[in-house]
mmCIF file of C-alpha atoms in Angstrom:
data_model
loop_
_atom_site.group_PDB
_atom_site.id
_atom_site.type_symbol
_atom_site.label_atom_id
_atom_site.label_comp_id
_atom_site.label_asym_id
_atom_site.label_seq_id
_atom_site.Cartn_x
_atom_site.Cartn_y
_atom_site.Cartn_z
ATOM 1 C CA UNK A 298 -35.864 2.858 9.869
ATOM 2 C CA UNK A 299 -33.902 0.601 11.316
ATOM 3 C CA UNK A 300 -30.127 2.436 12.553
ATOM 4 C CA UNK A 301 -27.348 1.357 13.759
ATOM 5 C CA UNK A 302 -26.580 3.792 17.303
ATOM 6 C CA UNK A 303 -22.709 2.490 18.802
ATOM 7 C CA UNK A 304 -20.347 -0.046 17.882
ATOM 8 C CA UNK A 305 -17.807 -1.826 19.914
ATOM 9 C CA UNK A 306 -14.557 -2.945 19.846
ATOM 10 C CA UNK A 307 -12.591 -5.316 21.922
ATOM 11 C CA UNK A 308 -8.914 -4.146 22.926
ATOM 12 C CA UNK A 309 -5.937 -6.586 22.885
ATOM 13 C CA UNK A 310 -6.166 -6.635 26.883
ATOM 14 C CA UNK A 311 -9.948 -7.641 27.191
ATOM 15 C CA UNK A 312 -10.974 -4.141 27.644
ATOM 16 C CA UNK A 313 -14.535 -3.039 25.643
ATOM 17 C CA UNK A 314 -14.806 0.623 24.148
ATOM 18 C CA UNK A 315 -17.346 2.111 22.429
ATOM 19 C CA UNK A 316 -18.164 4.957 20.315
ATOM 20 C CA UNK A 317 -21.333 5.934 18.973
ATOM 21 C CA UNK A 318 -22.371 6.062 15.122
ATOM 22 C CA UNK A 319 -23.269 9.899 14.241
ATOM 23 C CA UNK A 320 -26.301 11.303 14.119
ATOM 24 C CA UNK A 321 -25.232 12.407 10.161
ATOM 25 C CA UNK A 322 -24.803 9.014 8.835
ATOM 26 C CA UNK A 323 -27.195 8.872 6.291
ATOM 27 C CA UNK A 324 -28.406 4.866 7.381
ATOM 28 C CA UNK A 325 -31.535 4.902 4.326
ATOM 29 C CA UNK A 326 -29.590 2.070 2.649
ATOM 30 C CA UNK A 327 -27.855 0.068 5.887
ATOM 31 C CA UNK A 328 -30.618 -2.341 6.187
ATOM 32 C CA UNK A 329 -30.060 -3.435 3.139
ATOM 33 C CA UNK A 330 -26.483 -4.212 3.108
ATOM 34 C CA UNK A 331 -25.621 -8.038 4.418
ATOM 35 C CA UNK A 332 -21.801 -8.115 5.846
ATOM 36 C CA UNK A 333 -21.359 -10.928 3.925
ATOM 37 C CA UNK A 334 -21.576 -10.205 0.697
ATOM 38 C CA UNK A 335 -18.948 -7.396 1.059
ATOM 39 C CA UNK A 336 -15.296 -7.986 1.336
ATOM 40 C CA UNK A 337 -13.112 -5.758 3.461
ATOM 41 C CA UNK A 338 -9.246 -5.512 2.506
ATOM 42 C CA UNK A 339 -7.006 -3.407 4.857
ATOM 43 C CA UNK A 340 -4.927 -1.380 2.648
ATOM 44 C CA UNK A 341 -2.180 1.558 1.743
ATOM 45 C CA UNK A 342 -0.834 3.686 -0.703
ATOM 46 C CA UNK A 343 2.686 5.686 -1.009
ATOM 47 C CA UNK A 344 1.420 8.713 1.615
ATOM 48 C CA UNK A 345 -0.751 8.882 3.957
ATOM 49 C CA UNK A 346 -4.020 9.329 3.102
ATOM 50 C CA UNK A 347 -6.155 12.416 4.960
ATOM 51 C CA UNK A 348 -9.955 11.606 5.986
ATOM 52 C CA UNK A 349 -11.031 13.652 2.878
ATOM 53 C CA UNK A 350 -9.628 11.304 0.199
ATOM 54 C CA UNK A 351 -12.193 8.748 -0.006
ATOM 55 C CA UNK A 352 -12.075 7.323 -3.759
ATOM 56 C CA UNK A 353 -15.037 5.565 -5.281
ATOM 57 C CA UNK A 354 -14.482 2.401 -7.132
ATOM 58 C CA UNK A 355 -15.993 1.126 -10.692
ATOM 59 C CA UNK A 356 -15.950 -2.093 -12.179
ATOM 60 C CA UNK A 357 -18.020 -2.151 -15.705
ATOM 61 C CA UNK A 358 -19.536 0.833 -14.983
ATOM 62 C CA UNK A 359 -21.233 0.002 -11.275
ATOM 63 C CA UNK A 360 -20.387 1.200 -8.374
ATOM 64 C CA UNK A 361 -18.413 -1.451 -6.921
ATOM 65 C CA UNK A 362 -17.041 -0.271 -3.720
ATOM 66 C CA UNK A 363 -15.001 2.879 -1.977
ATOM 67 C CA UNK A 364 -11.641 2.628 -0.413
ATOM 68 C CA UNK A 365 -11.927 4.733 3.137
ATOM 69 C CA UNK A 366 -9.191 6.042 5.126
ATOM 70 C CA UNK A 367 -9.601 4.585 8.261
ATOM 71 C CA UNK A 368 -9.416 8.354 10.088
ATOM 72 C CA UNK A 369 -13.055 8.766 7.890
ATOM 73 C CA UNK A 370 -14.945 5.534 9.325
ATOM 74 C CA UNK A 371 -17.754 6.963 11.701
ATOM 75 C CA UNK A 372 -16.629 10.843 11.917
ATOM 76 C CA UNK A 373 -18.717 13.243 12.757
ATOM 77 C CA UNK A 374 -19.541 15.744 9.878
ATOM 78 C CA UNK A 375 -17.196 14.239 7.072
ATOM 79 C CA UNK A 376 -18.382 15.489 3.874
ATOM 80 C CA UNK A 377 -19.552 12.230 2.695
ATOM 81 C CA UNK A 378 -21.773 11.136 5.779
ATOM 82 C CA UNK A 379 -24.791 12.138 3.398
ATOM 83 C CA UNK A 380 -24.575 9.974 0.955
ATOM 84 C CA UNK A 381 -26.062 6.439 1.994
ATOM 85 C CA UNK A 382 -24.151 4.776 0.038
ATOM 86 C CA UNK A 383 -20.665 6.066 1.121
ATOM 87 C CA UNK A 384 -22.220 5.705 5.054
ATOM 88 C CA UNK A 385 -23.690 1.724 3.835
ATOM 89 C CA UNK A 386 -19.855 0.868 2.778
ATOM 90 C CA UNK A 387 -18.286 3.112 5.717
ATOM 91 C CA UNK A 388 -20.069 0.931 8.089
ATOM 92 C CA UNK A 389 -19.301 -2.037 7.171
ATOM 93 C CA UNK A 390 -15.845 -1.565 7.227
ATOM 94 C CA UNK A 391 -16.375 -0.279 10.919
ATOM 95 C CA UNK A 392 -18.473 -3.344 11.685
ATOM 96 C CA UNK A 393 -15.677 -5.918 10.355
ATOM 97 C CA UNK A 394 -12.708 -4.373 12.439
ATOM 98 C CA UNK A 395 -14.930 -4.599 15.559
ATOM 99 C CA UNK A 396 -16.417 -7.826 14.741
ATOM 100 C CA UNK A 397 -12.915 -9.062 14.577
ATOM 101 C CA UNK A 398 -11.212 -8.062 17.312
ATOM 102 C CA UNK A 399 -13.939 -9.838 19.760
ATOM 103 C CA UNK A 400 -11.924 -13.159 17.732
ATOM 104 C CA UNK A 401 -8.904 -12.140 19.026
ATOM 105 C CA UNK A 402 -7.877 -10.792 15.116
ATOM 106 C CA UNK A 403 -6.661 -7.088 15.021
ATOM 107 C CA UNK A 404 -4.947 -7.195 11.404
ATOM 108 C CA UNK A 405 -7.567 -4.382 10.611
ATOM 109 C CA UNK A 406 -6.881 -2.063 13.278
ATOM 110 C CA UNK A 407 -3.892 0.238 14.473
ATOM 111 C CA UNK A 408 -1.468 -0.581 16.919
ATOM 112 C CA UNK A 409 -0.109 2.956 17.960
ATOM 113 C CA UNK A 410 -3.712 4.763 17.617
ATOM 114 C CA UNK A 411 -4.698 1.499 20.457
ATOM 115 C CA UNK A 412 -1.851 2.482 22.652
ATOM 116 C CA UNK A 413 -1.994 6.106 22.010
ATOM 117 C CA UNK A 414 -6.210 6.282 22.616
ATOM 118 C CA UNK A 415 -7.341 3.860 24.954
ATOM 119 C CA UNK A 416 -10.703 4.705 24.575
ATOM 120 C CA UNK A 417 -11.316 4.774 20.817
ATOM 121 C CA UNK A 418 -11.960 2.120 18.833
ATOM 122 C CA UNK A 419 -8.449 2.252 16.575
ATOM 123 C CA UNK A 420 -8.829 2.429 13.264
ATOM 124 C CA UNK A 421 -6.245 2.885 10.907
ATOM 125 C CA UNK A 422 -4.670 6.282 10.691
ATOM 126 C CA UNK A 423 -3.173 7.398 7.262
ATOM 127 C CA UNK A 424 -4.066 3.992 5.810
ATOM 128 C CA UNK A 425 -7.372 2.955 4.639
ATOM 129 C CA UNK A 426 -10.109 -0.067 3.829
ATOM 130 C CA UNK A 427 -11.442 -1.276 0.774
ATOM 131 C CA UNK A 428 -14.484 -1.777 0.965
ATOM 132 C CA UNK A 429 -15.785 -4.218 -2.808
ATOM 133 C CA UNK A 430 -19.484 -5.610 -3.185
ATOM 134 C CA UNK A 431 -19.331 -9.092 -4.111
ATOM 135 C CA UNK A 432 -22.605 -8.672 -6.028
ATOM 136 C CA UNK A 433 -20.586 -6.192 -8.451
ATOM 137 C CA UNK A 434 -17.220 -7.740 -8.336
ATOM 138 C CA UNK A 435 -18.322 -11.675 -8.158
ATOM 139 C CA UNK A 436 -16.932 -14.096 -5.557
ATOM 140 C CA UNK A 437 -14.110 -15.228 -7.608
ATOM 141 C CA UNK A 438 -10.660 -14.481 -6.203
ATOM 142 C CA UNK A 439 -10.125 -10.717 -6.557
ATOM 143 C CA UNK A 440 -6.433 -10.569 -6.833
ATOM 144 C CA UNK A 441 -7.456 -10.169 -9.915
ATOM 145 C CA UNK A 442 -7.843 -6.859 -9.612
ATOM 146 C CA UNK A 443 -4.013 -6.209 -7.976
ATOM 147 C CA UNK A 444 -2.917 -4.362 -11.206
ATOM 148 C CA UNK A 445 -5.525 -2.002 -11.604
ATOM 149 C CA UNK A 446 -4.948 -0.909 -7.737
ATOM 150 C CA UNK A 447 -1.494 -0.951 -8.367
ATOM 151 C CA UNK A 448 -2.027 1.573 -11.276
ATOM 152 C CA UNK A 449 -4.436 3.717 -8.921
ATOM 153 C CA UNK A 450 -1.388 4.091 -6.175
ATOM 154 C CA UNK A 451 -3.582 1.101 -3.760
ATOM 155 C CA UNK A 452 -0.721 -1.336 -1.907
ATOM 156 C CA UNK A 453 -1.177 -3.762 0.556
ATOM 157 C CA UNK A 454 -1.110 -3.048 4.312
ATOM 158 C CA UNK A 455 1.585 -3.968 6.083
ATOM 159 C CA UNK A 456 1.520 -1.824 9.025
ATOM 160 C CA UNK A 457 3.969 0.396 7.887
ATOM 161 C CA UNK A 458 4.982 2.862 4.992
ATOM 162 C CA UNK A 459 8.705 2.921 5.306
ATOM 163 C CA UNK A 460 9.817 1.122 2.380
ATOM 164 C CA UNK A 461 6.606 2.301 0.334
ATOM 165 C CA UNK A 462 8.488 4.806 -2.390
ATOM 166 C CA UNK A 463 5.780 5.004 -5.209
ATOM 167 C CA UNK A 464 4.734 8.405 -5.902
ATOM 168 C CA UNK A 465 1.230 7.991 -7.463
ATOM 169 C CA UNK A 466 -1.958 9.460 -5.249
ATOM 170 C CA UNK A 467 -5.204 7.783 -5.700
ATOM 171 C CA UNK A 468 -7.834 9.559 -7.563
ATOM 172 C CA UNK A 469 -11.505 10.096 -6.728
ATOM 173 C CA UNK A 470 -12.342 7.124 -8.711
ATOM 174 C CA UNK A 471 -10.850 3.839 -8.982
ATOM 175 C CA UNK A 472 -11.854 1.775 -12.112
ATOM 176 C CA UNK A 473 -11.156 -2.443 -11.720
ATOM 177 C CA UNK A 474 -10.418 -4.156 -14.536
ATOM 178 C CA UNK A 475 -10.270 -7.654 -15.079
ATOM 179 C CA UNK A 476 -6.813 -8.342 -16.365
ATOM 180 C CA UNK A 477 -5.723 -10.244 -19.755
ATOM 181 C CA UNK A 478 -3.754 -12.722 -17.694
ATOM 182 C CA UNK A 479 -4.919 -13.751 -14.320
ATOM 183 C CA UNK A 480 -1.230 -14.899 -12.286
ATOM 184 C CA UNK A 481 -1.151 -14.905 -8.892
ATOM 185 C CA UNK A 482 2.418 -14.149 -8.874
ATOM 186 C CA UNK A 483 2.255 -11.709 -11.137
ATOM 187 C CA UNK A 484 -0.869 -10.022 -8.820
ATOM 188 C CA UNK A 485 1.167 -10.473 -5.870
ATOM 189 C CA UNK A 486 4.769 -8.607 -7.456
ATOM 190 C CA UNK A 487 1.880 -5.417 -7.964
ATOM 191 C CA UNK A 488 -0.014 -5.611 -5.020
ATOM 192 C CA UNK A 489 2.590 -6.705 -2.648
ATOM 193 C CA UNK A 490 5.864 -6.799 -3.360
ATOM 194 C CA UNK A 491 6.855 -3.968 -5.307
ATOM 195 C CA UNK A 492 5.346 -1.417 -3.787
ATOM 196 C CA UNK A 493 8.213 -2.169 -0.990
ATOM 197 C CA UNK A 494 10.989 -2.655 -2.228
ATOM 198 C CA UNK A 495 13.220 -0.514 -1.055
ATOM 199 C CA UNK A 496 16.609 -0.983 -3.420
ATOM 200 C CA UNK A 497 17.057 -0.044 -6.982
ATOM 201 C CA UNK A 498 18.138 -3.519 -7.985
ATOM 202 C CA UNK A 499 15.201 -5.023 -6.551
ATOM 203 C CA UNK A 500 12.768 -2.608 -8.042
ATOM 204 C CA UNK A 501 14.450 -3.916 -11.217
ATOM 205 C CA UNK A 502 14.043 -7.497 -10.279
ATOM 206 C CA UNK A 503 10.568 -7.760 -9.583
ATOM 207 C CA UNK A 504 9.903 -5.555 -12.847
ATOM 208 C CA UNK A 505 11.852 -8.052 -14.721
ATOM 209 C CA UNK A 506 10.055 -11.162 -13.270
ATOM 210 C CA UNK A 507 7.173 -10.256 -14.759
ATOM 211 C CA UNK A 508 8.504 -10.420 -18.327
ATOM 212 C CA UNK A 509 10.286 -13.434 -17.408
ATOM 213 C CA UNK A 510 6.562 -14.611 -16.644
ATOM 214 C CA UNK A 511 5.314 -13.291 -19.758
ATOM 215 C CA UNK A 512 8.235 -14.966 -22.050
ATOM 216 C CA UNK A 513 6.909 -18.548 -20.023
ATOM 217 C CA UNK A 514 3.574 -17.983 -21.847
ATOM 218 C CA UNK A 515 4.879 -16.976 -24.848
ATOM 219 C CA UNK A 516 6.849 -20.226 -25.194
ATOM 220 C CA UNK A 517 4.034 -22.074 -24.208
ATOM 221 C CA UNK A 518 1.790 -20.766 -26.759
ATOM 222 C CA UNK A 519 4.340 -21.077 -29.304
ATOM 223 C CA UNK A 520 5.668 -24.744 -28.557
ATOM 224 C CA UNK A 521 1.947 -26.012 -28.948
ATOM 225 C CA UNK A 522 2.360 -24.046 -32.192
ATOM 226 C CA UNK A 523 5.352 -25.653 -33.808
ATOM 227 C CA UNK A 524 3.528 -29.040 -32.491
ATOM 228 C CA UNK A 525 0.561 -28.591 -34.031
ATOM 229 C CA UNK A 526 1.965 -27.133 -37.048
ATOM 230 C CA UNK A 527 4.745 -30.727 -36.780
ATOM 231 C CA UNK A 528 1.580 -32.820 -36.629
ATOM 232 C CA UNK A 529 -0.496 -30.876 -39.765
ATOM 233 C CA UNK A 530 2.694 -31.017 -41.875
ATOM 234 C CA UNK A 531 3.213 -34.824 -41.647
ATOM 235 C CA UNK A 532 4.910 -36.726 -43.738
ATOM 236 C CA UNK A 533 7.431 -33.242 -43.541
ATOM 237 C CA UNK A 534 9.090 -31.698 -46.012
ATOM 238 C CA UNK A 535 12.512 -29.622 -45.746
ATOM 239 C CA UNK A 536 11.703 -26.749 -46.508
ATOM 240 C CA UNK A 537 8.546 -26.935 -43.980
ATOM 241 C CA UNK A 538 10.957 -28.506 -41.457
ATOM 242 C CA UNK A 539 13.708 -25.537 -41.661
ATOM 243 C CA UNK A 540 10.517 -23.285 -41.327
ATOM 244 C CA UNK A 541 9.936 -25.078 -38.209
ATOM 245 C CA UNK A 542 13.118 -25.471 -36.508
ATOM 246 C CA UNK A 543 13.764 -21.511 -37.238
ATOM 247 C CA UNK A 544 10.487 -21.208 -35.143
ATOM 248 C CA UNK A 545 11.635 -23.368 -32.330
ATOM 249 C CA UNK A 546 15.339 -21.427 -32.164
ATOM 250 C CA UNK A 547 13.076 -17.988 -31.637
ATOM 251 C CA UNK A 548 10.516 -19.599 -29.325
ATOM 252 C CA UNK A 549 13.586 -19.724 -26.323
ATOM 253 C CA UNK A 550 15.614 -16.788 -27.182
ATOM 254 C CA UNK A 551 14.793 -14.218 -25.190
ATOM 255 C CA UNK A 552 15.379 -10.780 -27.083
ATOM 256 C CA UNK A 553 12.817 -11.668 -29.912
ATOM 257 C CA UNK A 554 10.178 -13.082 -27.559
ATOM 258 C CA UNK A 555 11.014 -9.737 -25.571
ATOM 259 C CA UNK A 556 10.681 -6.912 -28.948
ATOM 260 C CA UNK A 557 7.180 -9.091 -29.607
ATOM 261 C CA UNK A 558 5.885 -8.763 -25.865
ATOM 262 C CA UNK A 559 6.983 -5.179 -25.304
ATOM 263 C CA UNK A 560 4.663 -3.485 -27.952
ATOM 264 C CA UNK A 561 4.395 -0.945 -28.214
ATOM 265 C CA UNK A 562 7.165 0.719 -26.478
ATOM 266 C CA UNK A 563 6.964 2.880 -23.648
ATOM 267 C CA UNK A 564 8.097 6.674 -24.243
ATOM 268 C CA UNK A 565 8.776 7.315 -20.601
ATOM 269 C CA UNK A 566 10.264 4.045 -19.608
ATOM 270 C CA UNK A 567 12.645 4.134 -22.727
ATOM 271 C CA UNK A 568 13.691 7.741 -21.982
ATOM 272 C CA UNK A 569 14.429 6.269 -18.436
ATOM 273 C CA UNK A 570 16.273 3.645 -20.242
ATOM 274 C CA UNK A 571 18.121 5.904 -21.980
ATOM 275 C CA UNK A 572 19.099 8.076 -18.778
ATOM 276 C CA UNK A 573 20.621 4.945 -17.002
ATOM 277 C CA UNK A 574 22.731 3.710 -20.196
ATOM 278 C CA UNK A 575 24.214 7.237 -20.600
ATOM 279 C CA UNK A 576 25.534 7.559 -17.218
ATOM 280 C CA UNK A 577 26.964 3.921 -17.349
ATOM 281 C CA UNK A 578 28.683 5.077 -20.552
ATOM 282 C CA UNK A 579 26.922 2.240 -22.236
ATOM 283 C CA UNK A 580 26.448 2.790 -26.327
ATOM 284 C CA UNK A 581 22.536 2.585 -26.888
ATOM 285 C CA UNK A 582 22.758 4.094 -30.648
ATOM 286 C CA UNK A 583 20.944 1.792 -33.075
ATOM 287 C CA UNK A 584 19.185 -0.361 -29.926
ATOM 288 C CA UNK A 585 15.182 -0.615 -29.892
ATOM 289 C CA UNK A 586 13.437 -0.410 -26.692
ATOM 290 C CA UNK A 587 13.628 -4.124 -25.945
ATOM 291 C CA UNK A 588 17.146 -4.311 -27.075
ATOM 292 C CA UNK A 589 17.586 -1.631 -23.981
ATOM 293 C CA UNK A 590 15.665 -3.097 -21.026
ATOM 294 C CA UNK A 591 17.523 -6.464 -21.867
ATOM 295 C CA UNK A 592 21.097 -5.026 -21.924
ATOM 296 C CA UNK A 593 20.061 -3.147 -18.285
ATOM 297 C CA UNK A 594 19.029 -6.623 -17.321
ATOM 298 C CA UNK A 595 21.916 -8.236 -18.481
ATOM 299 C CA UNK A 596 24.594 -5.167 -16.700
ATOM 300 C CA UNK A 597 22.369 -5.371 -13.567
ATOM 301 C CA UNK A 598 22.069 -9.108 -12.887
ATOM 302 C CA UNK A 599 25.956 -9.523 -14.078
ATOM 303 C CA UNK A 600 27.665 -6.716 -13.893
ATOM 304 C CA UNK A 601 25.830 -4.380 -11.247
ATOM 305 C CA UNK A 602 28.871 -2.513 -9.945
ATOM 306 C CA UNK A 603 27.974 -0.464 -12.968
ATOM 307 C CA UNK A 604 25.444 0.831 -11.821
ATOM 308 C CA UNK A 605 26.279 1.319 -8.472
ATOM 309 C CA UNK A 606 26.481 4.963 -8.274
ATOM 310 C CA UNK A 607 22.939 5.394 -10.301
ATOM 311 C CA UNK A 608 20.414 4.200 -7.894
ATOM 312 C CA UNK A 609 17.769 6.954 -9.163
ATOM 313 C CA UNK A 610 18.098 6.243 -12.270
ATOM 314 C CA UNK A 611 17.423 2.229 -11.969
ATOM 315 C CA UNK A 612 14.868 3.043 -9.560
ATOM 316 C CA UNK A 613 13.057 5.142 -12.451
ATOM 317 C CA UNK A 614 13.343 2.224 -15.340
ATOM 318 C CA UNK A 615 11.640 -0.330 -12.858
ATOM 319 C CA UNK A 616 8.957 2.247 -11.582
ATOM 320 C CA UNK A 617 8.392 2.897 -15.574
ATOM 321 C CA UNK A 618 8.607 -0.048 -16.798
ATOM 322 C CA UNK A 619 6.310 -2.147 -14.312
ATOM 323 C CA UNK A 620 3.770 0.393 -14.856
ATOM 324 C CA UNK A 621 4.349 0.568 -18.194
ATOM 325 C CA UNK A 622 3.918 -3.722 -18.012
ATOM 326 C CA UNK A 623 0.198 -2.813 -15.157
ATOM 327 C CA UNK A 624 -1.096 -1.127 -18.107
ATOM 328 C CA UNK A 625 -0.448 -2.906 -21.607
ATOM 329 C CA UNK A 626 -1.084 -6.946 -19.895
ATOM 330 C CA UNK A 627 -2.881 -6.502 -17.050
ATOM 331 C CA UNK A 628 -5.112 -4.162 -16.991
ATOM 332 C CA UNK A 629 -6.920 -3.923 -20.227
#
């Protein structure tokens, strides 16, 4: 059987190290695997990770990948070493950070670990690399799948966990789902973006943008509606033309586009609602939940010295509430 014995990686100053592959790497299924049809993402989640917490990933029911904490990739006597398909996926994570770094890219290795052991090959440390077969997942773009890691506590890398508040630990297995509505900026507020921002406000913001995206649709859909309906009706009577011009006034206010998009209401995020509009002494009595996010929205974007004093509890209605938005549109 065909195995691979030491890998090597080239440091930012020219410098070659090596380390060999261990003996307990199960290899039965490495001969099989063609770098190519795997993509390897560089990635992080709100702690850092230990070597143990590998996490499998689904997607309809296959094994699609694993995300690895870079600590894991080609130690000796991890717990997983056994299984060849864990040791297939660990290696070629391991084989795309070295392959890269002899083309001058190290976006997939670590910095301080370089500086701090000269003679290792530096993985990431506390962060990790997921590892997808493009055989499971197809070759389409797989932002796609942004939500679902968002919902399974998976972030972008960026080198640096400061800013990364999110409380939610990945579990043994990660299940992708291809999302209701594909948007790329929607993908990238999950998956990049909010997973760092590090005010209140903000949190709030990027939370909010993604209704604001989902109110675009819903006009959308309901202009070629009334258009449709325009053109069916013709020659138009009154009565059908009052029905019509009642559907165009709803079709751009916001509040009944928002009560139809945010169904059904979230217990947690409303209680969180709740929390923040008590302590700004604002009257919530007789207000359904999207009556609540949009009068937040509306103190926040126009009166935010109100809420100056409650940063934890803003923080919780955007950590809620784009959740809350991960599960019921994008992740279905």
């Amino acid at each position: 059987m065909l195995k691979v014995k030491e890998l090597r990686f080239k440091r930012r100053d020219g410098s070659i190290v090596s380390r060999d592959v261990p003996e307990d790497l199960n290899q039965a299924l490495v001969a099989k695997a063609c770098a190519n049809e795997y993509l390897v993402l560089a990635v992080s989640s709100s702690a850092e990770l230990p070597e143990q917490s590998v996490s499998m990933v689904k997607y309809k029911g296959k094994t699609a990948g694993f995300v690895i904490p870079g600590q894991a990739l080609l130690s000796p006597l991890h717990p997983r070493n056994g299984d060849p398909h864990y040791a297939a996926y660990s290696l070629v994570a391991a084989l795309e950070v070295c392959a890269r770094s002899f083309n001058g890219d190290f976006s997939m290795s670590s910095t301080s670990s370089e500086a701090e052991s000269p003679g290792e090959i530096p993985f990431l440390e506390g962060d990790a690399y997921l590892v997808l077969w493009k055989k499971i997942i197809g070759l389409g773009d797989c932002s796609r799948f942004h939500p679902s890691l968002f919902l399974n506590g998976i972030y972008s890398y960026r080198g640096s966990r400061d800013y990364c508040g999110i409380d939610n630990v990945p579990p043994e297995i990660i299940t992708l789902r291809d999302p209701a509505i594909d948007s790329q900026y929607a993908n990238s507020v999950f998956f990049n973006l909010y997973p760092y921002a590090s005010f209140a406000l903000l949190r709030f913001f990027y939370a909010y943008q993604i209704i604001e995206m989902l109110i675009g649709l819903d006009f959308k859909v309901r202009s070629e509606a009334i258009r449709t309906k325009l053109n069916l009706a013709a020659p138009v009577s009154i009565t059908t033309l009052r029905d019509i011009v009642d559907d165009f006034k709803k079709s751009y206010q916001d509040l009944p586009r928002i009560k139809e998009i945010l169904a059904p209401p979230c217990g947690s995020t409303e209680l969180a609602l709740d929390r923040l509009l008590d302590e700004m002494a604002d009257d919530r009595s007789d207000k359904s939940f999207a009556q609540k996010i949009y009068r937040v929205r509306n103190i926040l974007f126009h009166e935010h010295l109100r809420a100056h004093d409650f940063d934890e509890s803003v923080m919780s209605v955007g950590d809620n509430l784009i959740a809350y938005l991960a599960r019921i549109k994008f992740s279905v």
